[in-house]
CSV table of C-alpha atoms in Angstrom, one decimal:
chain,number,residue,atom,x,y,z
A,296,UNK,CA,0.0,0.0,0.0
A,297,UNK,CA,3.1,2.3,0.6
A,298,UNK,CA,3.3,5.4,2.8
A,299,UNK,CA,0.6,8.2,2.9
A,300,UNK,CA,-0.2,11.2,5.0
A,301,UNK,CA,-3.0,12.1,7.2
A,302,UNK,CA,-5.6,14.6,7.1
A,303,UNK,CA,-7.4,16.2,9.9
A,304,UNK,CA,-10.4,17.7,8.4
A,305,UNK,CA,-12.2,21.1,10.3
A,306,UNK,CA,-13.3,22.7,7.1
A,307,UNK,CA,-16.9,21.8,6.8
A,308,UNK,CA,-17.7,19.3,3.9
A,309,UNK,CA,-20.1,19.6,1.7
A,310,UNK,CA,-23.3,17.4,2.7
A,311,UNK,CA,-23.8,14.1,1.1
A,312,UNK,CA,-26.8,13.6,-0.5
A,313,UNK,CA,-25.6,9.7,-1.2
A,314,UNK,CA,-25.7,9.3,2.7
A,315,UNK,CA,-29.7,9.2,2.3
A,316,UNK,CA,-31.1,5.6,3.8
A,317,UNK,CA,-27.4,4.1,4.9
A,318,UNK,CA,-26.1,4.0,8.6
A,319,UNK,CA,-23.8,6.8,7.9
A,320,UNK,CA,-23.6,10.3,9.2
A,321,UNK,CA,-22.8,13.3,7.8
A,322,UNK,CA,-20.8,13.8,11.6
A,323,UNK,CA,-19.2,10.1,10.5
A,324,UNK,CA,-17.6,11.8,7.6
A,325,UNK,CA,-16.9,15.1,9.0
A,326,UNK,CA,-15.0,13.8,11.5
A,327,UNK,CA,-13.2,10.8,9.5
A,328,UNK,CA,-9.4,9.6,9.6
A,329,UNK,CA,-8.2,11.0,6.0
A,330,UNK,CA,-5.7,10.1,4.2
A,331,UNK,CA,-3.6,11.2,1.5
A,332,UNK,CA,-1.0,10.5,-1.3
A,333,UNK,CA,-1.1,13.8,-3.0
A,334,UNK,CA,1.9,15.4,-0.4
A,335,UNK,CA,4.7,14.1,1.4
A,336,UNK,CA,4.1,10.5,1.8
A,337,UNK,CA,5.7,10.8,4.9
A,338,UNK,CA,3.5,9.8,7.5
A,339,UNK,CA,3.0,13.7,8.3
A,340,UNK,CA,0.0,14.9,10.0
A,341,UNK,CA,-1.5,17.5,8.0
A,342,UNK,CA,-4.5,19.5,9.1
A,343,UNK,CA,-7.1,21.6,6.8
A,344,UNK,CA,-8.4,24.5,8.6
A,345,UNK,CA,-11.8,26.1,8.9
A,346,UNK,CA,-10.4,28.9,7.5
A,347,UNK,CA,-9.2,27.3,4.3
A,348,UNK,CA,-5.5,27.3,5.8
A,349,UNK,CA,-3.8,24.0,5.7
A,350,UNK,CA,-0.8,23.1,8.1
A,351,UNK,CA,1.7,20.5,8.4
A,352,UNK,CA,2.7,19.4,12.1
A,353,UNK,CA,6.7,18.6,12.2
A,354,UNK,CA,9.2,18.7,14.8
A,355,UNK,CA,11.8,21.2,14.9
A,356,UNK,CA,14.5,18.9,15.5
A,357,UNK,CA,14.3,14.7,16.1
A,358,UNK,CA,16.4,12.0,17.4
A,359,UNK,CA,16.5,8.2,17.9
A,360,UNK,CA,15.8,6.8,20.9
A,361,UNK,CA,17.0,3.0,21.4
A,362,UNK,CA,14.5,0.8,23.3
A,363,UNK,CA,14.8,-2.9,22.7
A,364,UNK,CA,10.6,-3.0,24.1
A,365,UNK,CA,10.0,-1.4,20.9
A,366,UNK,CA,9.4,-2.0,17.6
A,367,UNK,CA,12.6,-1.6,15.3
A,368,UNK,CA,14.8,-1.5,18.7
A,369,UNK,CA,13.5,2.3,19.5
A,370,UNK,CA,11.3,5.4,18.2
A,371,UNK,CA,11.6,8.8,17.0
A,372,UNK,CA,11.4,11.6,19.6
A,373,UNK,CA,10.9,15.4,18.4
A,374,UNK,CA,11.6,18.5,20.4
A,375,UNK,CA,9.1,21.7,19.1
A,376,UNK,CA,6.3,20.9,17.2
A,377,UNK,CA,5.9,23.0,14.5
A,378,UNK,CA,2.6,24.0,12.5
A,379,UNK,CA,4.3,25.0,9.1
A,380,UNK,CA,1.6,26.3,6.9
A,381,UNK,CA,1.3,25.0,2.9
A,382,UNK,CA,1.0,27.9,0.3
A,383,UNK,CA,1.0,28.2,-3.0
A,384,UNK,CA,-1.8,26.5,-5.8
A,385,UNK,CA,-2.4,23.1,-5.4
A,386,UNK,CA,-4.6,20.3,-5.9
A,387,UNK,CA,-4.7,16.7,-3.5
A,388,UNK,CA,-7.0,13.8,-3.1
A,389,UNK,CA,-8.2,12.4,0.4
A,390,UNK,CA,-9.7,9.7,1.2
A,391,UNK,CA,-11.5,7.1,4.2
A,392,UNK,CA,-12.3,3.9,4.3
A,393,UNK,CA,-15.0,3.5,6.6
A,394,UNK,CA,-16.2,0.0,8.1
A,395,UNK,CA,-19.7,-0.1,9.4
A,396,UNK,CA,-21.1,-3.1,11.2
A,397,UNK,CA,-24.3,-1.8,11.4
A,398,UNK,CA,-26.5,-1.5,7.9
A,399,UNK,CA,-25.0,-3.9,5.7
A,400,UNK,CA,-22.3,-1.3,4.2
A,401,UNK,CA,-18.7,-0.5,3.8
A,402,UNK,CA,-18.0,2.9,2.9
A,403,UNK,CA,-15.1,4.4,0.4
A,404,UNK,CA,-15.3,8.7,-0.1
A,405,UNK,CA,-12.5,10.8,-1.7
A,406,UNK,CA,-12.5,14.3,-1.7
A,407,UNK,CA,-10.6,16.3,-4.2
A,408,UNK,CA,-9.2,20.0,-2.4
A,409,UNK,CA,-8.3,22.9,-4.6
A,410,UNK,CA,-6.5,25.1,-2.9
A,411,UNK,CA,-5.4,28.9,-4.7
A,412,UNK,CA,-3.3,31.5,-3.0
A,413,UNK,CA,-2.4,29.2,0.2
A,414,UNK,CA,-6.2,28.7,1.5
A,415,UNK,CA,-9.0,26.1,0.4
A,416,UNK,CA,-10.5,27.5,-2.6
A,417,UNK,CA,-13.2,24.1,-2.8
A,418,UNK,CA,-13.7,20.3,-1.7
A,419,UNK,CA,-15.5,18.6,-3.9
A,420,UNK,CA,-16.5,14.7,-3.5
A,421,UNK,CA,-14.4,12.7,-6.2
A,422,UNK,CA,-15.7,9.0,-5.3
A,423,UNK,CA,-18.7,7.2,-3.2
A,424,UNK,CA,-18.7,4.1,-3.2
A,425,UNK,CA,-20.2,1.3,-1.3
A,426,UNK,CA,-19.9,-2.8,-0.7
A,427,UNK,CA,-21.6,-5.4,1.0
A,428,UNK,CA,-19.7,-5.5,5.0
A,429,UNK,CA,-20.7,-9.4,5.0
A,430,UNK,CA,-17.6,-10.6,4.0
A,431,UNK,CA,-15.6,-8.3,6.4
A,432,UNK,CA,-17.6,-9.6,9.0
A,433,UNK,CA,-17.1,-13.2,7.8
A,434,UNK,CA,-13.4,-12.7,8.5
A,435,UNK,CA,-13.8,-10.9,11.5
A,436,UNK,CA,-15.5,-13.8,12.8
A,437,UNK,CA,-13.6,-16.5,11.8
A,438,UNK,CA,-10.8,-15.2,12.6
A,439,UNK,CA,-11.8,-14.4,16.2
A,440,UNK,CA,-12.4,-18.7,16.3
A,441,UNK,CA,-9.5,-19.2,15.2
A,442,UNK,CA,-7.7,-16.9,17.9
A,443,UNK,CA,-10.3,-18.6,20.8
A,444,UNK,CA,-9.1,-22.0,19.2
A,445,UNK,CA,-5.5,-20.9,19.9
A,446,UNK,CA,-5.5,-19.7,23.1
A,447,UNK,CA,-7.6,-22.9,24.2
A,448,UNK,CA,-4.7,-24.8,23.0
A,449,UNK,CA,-1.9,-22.4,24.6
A,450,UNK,CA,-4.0,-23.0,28.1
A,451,UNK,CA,-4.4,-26.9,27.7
A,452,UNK,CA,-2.4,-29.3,29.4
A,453,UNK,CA,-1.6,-30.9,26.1
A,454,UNK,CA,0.8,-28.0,25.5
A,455,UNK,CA,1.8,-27.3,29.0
A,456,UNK,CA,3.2,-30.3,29.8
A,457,UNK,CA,4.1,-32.0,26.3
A,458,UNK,CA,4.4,-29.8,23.5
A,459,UNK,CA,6.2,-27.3,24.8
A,460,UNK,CA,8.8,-29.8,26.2
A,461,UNK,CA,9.1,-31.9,23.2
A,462,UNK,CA,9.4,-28.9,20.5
A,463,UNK,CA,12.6,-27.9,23.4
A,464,UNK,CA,13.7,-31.4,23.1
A,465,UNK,CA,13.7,-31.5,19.1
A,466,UNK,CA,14.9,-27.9,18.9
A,467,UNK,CA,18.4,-29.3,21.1
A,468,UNK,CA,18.3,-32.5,19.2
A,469,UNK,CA,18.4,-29.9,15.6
A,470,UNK,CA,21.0,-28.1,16.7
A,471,UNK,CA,23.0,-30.7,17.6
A,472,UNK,CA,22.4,-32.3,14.8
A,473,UNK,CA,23.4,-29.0,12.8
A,474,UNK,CA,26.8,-28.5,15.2
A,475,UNK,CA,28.0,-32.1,13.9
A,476,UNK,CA,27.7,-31.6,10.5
A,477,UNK,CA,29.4,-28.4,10.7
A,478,UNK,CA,32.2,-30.0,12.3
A,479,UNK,CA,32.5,-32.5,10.1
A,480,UNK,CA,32.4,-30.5,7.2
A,481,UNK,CA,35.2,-27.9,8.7
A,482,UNK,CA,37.3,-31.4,9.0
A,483,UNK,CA,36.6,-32.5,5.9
A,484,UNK,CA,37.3,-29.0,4.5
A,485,UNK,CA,40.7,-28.8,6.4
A,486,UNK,CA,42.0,-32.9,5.2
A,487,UNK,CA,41.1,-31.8,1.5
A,488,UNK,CA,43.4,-28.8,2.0
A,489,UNK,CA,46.3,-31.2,4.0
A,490,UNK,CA,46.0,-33.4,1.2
A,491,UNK,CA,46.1,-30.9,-1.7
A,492,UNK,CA,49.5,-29.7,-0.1
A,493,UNK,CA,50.7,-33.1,0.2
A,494,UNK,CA,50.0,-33.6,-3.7
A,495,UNK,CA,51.8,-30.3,-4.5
């Protein structure tokens, strides 16, 4: 899917008419997580304004912190966040993907922005779309089974007491197995050597 950036949306949308007889508000998509691949791409939290403004939040300066309880072995920490404003003309997409479990629907809406001067000129709705939630739910489903199934088996005695000690047992029993024949081969390696010599 690659990177994207996120949009915080406080300018007022237009109102969707196609939101007529679905579970959907018009607050739902207000309020939204948006995305975008029209910018940075840079995981950057971007913010449209109700004032047509649009603002990029960035740290002044940043650093690597190591911590082996994380993932990657550590995290990013910034010192001064800064708002830094976008100007210019320009025109982005955004877009949410929004899972409903009530009505029967999944919900995709892009916007397109125009922005002239540095400010929002218009947001008009680029794509609507909807699909059938059942197979989401499906998944969701089965997939919660699946996870009750495993920590069933994590709990029994079954694995307690004799997987858990056998799967040590064959693990030491691999790498033992793996030790020797590295051994051998490193003696093998070092006769063929004595021996080429020897022919020489």
């Amino acid at each position: 899917m690659g990177l994207f950036d996120d949009i915080n949306v406080k300018w007022k949308l237009p109102e969707l008419l196609e939101l007529k007889g679905t579970s959907l508000t018009q607050d739902a998509v207000q309020n939204g997580s948006y995305q975008t691949k029209d910018l940075d791409c840079f995981m950057y939290d971007y913010t449209i304004h109700e004032d047509g403004t649009v603002t990029k939040a960035e740290y002044e300066t940043t650093e690597w912190i190591k911590d082996k309880d994380a993932f990657m072995g550590g995290y990013m920490k910034g010192d001064n966040l800064q708002h830094t404003p976008l100007t210019g003309n320009r025109v982005f997409n955004f877009y949410n993907y929004i899972n409903m479990d009530e009505g029967g629907l999944d919900f995709y809406i892009e916007w397109q922005a125009t922005m002239l001067n540095g400010k929002i000129h218009s947001i008009i709705l680029r794509e609507f779309t909807t699909e059938s939630n059942q197979d989401r739910l499906d998944n969701i489903a089965t997939w919660q089974k699946m996870e009750a199934a495993r920590k069933q088996y994590y709990s029994s005695l079954e694995y307690k007491y004799f997987y858990k000690y056998t799967d040590a047992i064959i693990n030491c029993f691999v790498k033992g197995v793996l030790y020797i024949t590295r051994f051998v081969s490193n003696v093998c390696d070092k006769v063929n050597r004595a021996m080429y010599k020897l022919r020489r």
